[in-house]
Coordinates of C-alpha atoms in Angstrom, one line a residue:
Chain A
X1 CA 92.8 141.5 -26.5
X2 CA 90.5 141.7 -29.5
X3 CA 89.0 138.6 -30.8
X4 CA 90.2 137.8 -34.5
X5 CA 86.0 138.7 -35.4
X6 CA 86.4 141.8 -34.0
X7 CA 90.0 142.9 -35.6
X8 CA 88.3 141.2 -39.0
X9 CA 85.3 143.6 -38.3
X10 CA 88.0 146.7 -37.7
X11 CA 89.8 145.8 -40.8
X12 CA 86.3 146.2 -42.9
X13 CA 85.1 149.2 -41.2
X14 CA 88.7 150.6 -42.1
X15 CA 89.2 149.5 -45.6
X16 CA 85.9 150.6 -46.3
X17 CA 86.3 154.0 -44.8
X18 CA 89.5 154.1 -46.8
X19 CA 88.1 153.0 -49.7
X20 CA 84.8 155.3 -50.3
X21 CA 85.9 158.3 -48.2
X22 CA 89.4 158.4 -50.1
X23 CA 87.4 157.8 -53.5
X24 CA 84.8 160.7 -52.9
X25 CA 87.2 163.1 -51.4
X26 CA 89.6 162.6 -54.3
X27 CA 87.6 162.5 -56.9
X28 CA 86.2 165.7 -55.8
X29 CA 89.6 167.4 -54.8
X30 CA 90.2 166.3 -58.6
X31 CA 87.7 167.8 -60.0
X32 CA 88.0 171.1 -57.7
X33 CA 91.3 171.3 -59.0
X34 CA 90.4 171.8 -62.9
X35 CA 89.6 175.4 -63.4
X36 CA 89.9 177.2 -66.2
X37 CA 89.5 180.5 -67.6
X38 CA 91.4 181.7 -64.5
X39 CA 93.9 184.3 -64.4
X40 CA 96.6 183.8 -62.3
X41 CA 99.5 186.3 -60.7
X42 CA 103.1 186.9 -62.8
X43 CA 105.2 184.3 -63.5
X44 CA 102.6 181.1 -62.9
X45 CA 102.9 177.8 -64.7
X46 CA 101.0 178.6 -67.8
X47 CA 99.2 174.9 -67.1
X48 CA 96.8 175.9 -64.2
X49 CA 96.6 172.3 -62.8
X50 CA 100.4 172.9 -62.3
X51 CA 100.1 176.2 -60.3
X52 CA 97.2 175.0 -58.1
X53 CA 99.9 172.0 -57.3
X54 CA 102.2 174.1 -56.2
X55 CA 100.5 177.1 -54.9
X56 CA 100.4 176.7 -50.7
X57 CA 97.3 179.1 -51.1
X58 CA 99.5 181.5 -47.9
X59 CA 98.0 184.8 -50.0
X60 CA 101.4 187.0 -49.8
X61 CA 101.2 188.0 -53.4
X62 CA 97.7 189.1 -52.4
X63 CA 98.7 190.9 -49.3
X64 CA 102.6 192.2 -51.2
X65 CA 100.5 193.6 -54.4
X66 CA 100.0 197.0 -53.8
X67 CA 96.9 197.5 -56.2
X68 CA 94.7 195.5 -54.5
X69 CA 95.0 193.3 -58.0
X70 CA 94.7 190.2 -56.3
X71 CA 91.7 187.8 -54.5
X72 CA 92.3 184.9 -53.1
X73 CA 89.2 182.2 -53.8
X74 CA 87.0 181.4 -51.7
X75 CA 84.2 178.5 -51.7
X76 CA 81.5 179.5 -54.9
X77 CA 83.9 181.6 -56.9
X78 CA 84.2 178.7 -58.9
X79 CA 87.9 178.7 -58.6
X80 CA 90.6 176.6 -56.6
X81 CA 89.6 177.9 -52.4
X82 CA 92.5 179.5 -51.5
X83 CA 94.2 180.6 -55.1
X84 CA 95.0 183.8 -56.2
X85 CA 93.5 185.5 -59.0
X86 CA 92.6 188.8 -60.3
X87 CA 89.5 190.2 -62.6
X88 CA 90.9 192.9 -64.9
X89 CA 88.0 194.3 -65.4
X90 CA 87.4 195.4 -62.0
X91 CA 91.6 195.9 -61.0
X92 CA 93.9 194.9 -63.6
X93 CA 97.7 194.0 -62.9
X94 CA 99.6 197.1 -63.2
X95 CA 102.6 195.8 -64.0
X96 CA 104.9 196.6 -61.8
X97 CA 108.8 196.5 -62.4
X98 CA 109.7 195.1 -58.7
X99 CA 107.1 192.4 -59.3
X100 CA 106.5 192.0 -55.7
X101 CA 104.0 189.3 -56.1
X102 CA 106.1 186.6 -57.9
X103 CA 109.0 187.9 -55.6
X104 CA 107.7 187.0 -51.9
X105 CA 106.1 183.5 -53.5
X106 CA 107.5 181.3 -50.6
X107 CA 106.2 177.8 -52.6
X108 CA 107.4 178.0 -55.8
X109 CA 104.4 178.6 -57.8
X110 CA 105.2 182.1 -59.1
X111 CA 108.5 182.0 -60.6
X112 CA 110.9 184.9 -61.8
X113 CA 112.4 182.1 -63.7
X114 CA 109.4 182.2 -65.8
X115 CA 109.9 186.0 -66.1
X116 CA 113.2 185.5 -67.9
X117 CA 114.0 185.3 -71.1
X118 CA 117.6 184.7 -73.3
X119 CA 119.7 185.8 -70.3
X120 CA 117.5 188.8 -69.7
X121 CA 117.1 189.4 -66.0
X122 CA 113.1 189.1 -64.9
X123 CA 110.8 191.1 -66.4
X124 CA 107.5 192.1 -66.0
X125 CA 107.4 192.4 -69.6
X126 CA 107.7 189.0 -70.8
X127 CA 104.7 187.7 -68.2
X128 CA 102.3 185.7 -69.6
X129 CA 98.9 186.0 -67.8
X130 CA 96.9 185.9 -70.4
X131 CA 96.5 186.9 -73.9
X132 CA 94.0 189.9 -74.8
X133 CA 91.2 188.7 -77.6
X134 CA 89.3 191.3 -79.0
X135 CA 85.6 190.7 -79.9
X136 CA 85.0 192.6 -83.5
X137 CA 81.1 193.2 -83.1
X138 CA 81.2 194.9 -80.4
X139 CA 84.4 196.9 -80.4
X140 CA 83.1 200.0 -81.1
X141 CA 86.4 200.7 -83.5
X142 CA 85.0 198.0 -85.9
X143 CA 81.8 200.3 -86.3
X144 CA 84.1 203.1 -87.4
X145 CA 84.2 204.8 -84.4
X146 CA 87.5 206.6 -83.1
X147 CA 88.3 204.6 -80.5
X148 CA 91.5 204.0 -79.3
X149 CA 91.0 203.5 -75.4
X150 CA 92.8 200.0 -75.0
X151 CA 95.5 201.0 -77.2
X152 CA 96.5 204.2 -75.3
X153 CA 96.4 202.6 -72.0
X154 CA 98.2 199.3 -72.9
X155 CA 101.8 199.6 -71.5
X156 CA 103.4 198.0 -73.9
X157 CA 101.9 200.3 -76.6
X158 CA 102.8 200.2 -79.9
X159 CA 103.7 196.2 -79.3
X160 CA 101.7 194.5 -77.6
X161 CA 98.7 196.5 -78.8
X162 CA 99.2 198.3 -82.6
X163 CA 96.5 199.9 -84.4
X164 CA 95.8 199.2 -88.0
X165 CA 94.1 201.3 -90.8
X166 CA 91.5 200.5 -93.2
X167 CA 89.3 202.2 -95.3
X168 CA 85.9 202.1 -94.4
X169 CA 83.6 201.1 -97.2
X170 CA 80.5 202.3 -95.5
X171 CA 81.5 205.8 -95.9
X172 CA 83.8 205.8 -98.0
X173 CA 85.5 208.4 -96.8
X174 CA 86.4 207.4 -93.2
X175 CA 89.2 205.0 -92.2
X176 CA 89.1 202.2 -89.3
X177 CA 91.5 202.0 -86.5
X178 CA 91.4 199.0 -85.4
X179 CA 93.5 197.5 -82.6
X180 CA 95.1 194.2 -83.1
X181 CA 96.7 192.3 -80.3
X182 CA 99.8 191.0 -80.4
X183 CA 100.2 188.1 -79.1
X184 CA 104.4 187.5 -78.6
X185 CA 103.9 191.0 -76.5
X186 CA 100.9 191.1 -74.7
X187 CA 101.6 189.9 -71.3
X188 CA 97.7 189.9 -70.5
X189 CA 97.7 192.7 -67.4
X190 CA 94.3 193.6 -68.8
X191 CA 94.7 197.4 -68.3
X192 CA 92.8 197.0 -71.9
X193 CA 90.2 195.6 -70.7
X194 CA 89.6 197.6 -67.6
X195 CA 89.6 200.8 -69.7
X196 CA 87.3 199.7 -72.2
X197 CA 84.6 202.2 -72.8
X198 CA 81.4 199.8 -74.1
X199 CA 79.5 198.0 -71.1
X200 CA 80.9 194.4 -71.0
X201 CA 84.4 195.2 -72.4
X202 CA 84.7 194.1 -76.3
X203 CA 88.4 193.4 -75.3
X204 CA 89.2 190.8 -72.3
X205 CA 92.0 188.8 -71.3
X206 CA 91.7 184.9 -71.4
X207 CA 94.3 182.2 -70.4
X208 CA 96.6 181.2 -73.0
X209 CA 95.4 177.9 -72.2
X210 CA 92.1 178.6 -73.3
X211 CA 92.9 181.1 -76.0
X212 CA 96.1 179.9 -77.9
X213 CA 96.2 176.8 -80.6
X214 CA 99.3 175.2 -81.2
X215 CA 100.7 173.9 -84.7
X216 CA 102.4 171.3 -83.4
X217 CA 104.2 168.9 -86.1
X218 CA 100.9 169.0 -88.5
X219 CA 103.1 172.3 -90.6
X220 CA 106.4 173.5 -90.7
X221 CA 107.3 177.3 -92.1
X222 CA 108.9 176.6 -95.6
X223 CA 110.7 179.9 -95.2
X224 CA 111.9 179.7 -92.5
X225 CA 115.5 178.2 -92.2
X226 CA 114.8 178.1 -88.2
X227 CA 111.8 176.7 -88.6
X228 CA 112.7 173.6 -91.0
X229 CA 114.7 172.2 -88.4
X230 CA 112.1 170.6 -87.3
X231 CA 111.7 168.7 -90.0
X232 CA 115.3 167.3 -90.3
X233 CA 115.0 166.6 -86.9
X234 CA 112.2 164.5 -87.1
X235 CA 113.5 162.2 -90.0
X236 CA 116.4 161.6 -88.0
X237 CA 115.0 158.6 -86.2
X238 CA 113.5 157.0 -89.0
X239 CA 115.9 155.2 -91.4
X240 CA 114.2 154.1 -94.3
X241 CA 117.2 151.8 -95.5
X242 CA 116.5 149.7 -92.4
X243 CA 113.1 149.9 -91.6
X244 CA 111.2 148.2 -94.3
X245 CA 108.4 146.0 -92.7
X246 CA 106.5 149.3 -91.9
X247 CA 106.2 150.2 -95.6
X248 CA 105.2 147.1 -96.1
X249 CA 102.4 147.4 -93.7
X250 CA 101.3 149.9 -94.7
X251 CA 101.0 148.9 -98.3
X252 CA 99.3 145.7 -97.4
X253 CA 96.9 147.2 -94.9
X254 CA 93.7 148.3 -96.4
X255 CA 92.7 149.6 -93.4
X256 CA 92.3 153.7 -94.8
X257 CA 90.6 152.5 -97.2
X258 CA 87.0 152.0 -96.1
Chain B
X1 CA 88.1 200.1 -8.1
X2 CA 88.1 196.9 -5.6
X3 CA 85.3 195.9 -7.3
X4 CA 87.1 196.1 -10.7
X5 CA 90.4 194.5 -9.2
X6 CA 87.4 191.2 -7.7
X7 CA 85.9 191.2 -11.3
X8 CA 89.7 190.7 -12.6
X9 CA 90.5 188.2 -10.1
X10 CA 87.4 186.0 -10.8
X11 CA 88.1 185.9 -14.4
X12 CA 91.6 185.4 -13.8
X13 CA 90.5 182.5 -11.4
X14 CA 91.0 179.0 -13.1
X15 CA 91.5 180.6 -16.2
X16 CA 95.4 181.8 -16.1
X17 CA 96.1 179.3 -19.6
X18 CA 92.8 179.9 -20.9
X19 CA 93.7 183.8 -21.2
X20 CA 97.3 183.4 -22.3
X21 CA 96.0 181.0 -24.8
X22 CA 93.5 183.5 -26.1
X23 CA 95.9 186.2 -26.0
X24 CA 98.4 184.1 -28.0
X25 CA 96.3 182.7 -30.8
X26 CA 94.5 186.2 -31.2
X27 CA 97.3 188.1 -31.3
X28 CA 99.0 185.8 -33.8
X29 CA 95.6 186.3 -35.7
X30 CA 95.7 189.9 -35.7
X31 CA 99.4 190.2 -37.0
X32 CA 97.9 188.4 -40.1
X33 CA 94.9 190.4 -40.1
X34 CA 97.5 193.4 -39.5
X35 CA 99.2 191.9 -42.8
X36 CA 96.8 192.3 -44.8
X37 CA 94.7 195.5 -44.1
X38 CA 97.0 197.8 -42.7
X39 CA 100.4 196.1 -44.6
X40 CA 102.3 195.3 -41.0
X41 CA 105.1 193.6 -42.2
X42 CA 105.4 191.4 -38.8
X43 CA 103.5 188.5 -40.2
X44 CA 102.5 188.4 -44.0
X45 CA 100.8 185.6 -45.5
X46 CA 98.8 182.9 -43.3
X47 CA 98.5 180.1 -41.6
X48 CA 100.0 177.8 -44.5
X49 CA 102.6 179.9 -45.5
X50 CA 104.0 182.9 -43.8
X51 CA 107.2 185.6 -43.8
X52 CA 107.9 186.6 -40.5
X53 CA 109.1 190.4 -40.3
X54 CA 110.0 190.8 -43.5
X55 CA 112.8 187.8 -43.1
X56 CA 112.1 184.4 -41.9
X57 CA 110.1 182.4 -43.8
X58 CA 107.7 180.1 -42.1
X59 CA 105.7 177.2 -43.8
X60 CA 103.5 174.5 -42.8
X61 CA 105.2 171.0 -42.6
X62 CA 101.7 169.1 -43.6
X63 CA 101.2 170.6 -46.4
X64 CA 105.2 171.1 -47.6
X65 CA 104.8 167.3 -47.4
X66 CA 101.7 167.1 -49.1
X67 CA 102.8 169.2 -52.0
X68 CA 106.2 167.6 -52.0
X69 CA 104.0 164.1 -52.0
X70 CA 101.8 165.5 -54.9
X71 CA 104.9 165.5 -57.4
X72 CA 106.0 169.1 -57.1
X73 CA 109.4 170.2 -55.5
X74 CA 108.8 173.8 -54.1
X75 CA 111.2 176.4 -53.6
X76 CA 113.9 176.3 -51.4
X77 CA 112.3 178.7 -48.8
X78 CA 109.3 176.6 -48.5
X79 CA 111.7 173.6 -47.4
X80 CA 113.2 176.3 -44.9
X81 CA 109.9 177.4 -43.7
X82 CA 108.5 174.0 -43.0
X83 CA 112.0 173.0 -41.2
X84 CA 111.8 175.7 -38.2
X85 CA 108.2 175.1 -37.4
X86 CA 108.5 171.1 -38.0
X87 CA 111.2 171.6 -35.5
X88 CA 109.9 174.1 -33.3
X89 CA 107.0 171.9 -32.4
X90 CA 108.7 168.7 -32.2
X91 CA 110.8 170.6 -29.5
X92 CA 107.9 172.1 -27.5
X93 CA 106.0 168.9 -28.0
X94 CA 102.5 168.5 -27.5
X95 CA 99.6 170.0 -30.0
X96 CA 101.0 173.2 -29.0
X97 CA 100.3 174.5 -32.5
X98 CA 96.3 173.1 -32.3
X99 CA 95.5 175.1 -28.4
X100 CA 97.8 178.3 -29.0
X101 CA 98.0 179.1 -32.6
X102 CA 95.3 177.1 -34.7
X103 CA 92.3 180.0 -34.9
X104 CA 89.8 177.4 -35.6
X105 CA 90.6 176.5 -31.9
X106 CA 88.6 179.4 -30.6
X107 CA 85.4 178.2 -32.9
X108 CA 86.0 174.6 -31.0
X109 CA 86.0 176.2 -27.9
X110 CA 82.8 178.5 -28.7
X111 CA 81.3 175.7 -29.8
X112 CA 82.2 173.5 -26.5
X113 CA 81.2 176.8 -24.1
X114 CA 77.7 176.8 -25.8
X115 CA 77.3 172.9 -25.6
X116 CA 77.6 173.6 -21.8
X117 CA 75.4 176.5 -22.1
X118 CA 72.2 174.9 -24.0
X119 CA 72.8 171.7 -21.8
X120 CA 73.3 169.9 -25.7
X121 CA 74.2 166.1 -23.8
X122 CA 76.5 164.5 -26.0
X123 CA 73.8 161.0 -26.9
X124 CA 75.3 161.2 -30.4
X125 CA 74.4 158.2 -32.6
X126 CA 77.9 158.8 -34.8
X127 CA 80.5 157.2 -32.1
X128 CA 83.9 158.1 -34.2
X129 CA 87.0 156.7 -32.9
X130 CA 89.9 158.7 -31.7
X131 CA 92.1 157.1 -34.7
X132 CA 90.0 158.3 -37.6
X133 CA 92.2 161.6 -37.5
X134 CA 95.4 158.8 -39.0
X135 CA 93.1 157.2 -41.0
X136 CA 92.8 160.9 -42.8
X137 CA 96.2 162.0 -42.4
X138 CA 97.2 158.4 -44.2
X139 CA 94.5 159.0 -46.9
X140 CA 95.8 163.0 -47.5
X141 CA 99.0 161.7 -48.5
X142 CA 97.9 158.8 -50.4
X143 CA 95.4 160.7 -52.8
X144 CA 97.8 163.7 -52.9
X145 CA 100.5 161.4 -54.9
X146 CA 97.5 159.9 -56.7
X147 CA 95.6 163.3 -58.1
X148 CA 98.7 165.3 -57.8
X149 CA 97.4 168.0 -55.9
X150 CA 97.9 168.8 -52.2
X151 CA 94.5 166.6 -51.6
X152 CA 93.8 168.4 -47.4
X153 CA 94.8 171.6 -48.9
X154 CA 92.1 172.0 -51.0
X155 CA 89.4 171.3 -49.0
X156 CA 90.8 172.1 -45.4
X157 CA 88.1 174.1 -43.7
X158 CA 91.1 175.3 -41.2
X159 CA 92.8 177.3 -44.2
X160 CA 89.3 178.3 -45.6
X161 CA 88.4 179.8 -42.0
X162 CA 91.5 182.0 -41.5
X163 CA 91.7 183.1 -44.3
X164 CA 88.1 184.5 -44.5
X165 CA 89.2 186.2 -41.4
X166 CA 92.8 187.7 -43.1
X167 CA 91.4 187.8 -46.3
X168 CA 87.9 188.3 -46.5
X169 CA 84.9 186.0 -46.1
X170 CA 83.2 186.0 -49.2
X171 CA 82.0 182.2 -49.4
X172 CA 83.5 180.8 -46.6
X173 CA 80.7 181.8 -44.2
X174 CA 78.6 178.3 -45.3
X175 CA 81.9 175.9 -44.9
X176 CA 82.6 177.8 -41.4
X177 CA 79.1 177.5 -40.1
X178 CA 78.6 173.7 -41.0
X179 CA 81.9 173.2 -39.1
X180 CA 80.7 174.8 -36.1
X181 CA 77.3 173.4 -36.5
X182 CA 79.2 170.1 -36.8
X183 CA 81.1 170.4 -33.7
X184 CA 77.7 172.3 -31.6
X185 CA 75.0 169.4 -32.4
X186 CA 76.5 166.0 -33.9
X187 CA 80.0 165.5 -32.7
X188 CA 81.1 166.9 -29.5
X189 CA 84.7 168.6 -30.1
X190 CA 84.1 166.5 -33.5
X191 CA 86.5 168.4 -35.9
X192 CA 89.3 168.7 -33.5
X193 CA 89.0 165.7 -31.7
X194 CA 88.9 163.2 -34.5
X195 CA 88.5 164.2 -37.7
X196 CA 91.3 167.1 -38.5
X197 CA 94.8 165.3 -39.9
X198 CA 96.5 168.3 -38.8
X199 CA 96.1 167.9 -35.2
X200 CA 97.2 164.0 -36.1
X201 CA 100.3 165.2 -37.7
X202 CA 101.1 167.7 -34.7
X203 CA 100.1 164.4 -32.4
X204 CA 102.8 162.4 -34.2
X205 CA 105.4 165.5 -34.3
X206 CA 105.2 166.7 -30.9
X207 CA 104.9 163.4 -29.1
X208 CA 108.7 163.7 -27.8
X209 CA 108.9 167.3 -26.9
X210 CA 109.6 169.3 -24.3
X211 CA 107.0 170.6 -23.0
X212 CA 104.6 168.2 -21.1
X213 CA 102.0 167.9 -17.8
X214 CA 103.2 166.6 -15.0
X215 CA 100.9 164.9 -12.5
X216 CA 101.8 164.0 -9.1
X217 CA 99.3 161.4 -7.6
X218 CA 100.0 162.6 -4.2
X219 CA 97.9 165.6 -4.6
X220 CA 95.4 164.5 -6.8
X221 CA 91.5 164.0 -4.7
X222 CA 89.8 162.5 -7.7
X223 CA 87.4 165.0 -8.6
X224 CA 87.8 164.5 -12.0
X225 CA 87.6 167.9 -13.1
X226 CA 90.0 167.7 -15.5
X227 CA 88.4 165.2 -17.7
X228 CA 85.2 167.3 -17.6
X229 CA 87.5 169.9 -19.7
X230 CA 89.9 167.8 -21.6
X231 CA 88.9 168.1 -25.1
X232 CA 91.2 165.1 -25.6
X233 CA 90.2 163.3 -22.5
X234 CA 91.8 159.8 -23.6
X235 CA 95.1 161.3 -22.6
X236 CA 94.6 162.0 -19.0
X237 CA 94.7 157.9 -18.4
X238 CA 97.1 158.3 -15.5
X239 CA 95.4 160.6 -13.3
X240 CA 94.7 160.0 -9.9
X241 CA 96.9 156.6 -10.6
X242 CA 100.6 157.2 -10.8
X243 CA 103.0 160.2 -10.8
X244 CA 104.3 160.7 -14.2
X245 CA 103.8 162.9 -17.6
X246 CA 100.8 162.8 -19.9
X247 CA 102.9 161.0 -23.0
X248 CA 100.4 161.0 -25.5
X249 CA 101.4 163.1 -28.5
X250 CA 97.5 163.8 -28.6
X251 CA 98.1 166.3 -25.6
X252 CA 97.1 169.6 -27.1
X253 CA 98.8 171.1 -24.0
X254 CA 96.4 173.4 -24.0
X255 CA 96.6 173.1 -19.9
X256 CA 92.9 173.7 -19.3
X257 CA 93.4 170.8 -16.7
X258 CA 96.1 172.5 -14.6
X259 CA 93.1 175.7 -14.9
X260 CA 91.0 173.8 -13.2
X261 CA 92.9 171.8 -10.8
X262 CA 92.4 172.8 -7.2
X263 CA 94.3 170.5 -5.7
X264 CA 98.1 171.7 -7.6
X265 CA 97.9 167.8 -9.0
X266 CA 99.1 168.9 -12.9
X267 CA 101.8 171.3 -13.6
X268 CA 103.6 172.0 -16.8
X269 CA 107.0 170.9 -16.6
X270 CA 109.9 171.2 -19.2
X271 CA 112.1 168.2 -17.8
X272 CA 109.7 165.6 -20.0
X273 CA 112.8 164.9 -22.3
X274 CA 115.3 164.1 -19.1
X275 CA 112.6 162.3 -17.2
X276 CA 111.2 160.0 -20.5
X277 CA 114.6 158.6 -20.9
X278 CA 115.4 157.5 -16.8
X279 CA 111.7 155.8 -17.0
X280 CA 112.2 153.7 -19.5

């Protein structure tokens, strides 16, 4: 039997164990867990918190991809230990149509579902691993030179890669072909960036995370009929016939003001 | 050739478990490998999540339940997966899973076997009780609802050491060697024995299987051999006192003590379920 001291000294030790082991173990599984500028397998949770959630960290879309595309983290890559991820310019994501990776994912966190879109079976095509960015003073097409090594190898060429003219006013008598990436193609496989002929490839493949903005409600497309929808549906809630103590508010607050 | 066959029968000597343990969790180990490197479809994946021969899908139950606990409802195969092997060890009982499949088992035991060969004596100042093991399988579920990741997952040095060895090292070498370290020179059988909520959960899962050690006081001379080997030696609290089965849950089964039993005292025995029910 213990004495109440004793089960009052147990209760401490264990509280406080709780208490500071759980606090520095979590707040450091937290902070593992925020990686960014990660790219992750085929049909992932374009939130990366999300797909470390749900990733069991088992490896079969490593072991299932047959280009030898993907790692799995391990402690000091700076990524989630145990997530899988791939560095294009060393072995892109070829793409392929079976999409074995997203297709043995036992937890969950690499979804065909994600490969779908408008009652199109999965595709490959419409993965979003990333978006390509191209960086202008160093792609060696922005000098003028002929250049068109990205574009040629992108698979989806001619979408999600397309190559622009311009006439270039050093010369004047030369064009530019300049590739420009498409963003509602480019499913970010990084073939681009692994064929990329200067030293530290000029084109790369970030996150959409990290490399798209979003509009949000701050503008609406005047032209487009689609598009203005949003507005109506936004006025719907407010009806000014009713609501008059918020104009009034805001007429007697002089809050903006200084 | 006699000499060869007295060579075989002193290692064989004592050690009948021992081998079929090593033989189990190494062959287990080398399907995985075989996964990987040579693209054997027996066993892909790992330890967490597996597909065995291209058709049953194997999970772990602790950390189903600690991504299910962390907000996130997996795929339905995942569910699956973590069914058969929740059930499979609740029926075999014991911490079957920790002395015949877990790989990091092996470093334990390395680590134990070169204890007894530097003559380290175990005069530890950190005394860490048996129940700490809860106390962290509690805390993994609690601060995977709270950050919303699977909280062992991402730091369990178990997953981190097989899958250097299916997947590749590359950083895992300094997490593997301060485990081992850990377990050689500060805490005898510290990871395993008290620390690792994995072996708790297995404790709590397998605690009414099948599968248990039977002892028959009769027999037993009180040499006490079998605590000197039982990595969880808390368990053994009936020896030499009544007949009856090692209960405890904590049992890794991993029947070093019917190895080294001269005197036929322990025996596996499959009747546990039969028997449990007439003695209470």
């Amino acid at each position: 039997m213990t004495s109440r001291r004793k089960a009052i000294e147990n209760i401490f030790k264990t509280s406080t164990f709780m208490g500071f082991g759980g606090l520095l173990w979590g707040s450091s599984a937290d902070e593992a867990a925020n990686t960014e500028f990660t790219l992750r397998p085929p049909g992932a949770s374009q939130k990366d918190r999300d797909f470390v959630q749900a990733c069991i960290k088992c490896g079969t879309c490593v072991e299932v991809c047959p280009y030898d595309t993907l790692e799995l983290a391990t402690p000091g890559d700076g990524k989630v230990v145990g997530t899988p991820y791939f560095h294009p310019r060393e072995i892109p994501c070829y793409m392929c149509t079976d999409i074995p990776c997203t297709n043995n994912c036992p937890s969950g966190a690499l979804d065909l579902k994600r490969l779908e879109k408008e009652n199109e079976p999965a595709s490959i095509n419409n993965s979003q691993m990333g978006i390509a960015s191209i960086h202008k003073e160093t792609c060696i097409a922005f000098w003028g030179i002929r250049c068109d090594a990205c574009y040629r190898a992108c698979p989806l060429i001619g979408k999600a890669l397309t190559i622009e003219r311009k006439i270039n006013e050093r010369t004047e008598q030369h064009a530019y072909l300049l590739p420009i990436v498409n963003g509602d193609f480019c499913t970010g496989c990084g073939i681009c960036e692994h064929v990329c002929v200067v030293e530290e490839s000029a084109i790369y493949v970030l996150p959409l995370s990290a490399a798209t903005g979003r509009v949000g409600n701050h503008y609406v497309k005047g032209w487009d009929k689609e598009d203005e929808k949003r507005m109506k549906l936004n006025n719907t809630e407010v009806d000014d016939s009713k609501d008059i103590n918020s104009g009034l508010e805001y007429l007697n607050s002089d809050e903006e003001l200084y | 050739m006699r000499n060869c066959i007295n060579v075989l029968q002193a290692l064989f000597k004592n050690r009948k478990y021992l081998l079929l343990r090593r033989v189990s969790q190494l062959s287990i180990l080398f399907l995985f490998f075989g996964g990987n490197y040579f693209g054997w479809k027996v066993l892909i994946g790992n330890y967490s999540s597996a597909i065995l021969l291209d058709e049953i899908f194997l999970s772990d139950p602790f950390a189903t339940l600690q991504i299910l606990v962390s907000g996130f409802v997996g795929a339905a195969n995942l569910f699956i997966g973590a069914a058969i092997v929740l059930l499979f060890y609740a029926i075999i009982g014991g911490r079957v899973f920790c002395s015949w499949v877990c790989p990091v088992n092996m470093l334990s035991d390395f680590s134990l076997w070169l204890r007894e060969k530097m003559r380290i004596k175990d005069k530890s100042k950190i005394i860490l009780s048996k129940n700490v093991r809860y106390y962290i399988l509690a805390l993994s579920f609690i601060l995977s609802a709270i950050i919303g990741i699977a909280a062992f997952e991402i730091i369990s040095p178990i997953s981190i050491f097989h899958r250097a060895i299916i997947f590749g090292v590359g950083g895992s070498w300094s997490v593997i060697l301060a485990l081992f370290f850990f377990e050689l020179t500060i805490v005898k059988n510290g990871w395993c024995g008290y620390i690792c909520p994995l072996g708790a959960f297995y404790s709590i899962v397998g605690k009414y299987g099948l599968l248990k050690v039977y002892h028959e006081k009769e027999k037993c001379t009180l040499c006490n051999k079998c605590f000197d080997v039982c990595p969880e030696d808390q368990v053994l609290s009936i020896i030499g006192k009544k007949d009856g089965y090692i209960k405890s849950g904590e049992c890794t089964n991993c029947a070093q003590c019917i190895d080294v039993c001269d005197d036929d005292a322990l025996k596996f025995s499959i009747n546990y379920f039969k028997n449990n029910l007439n003695n209470r």
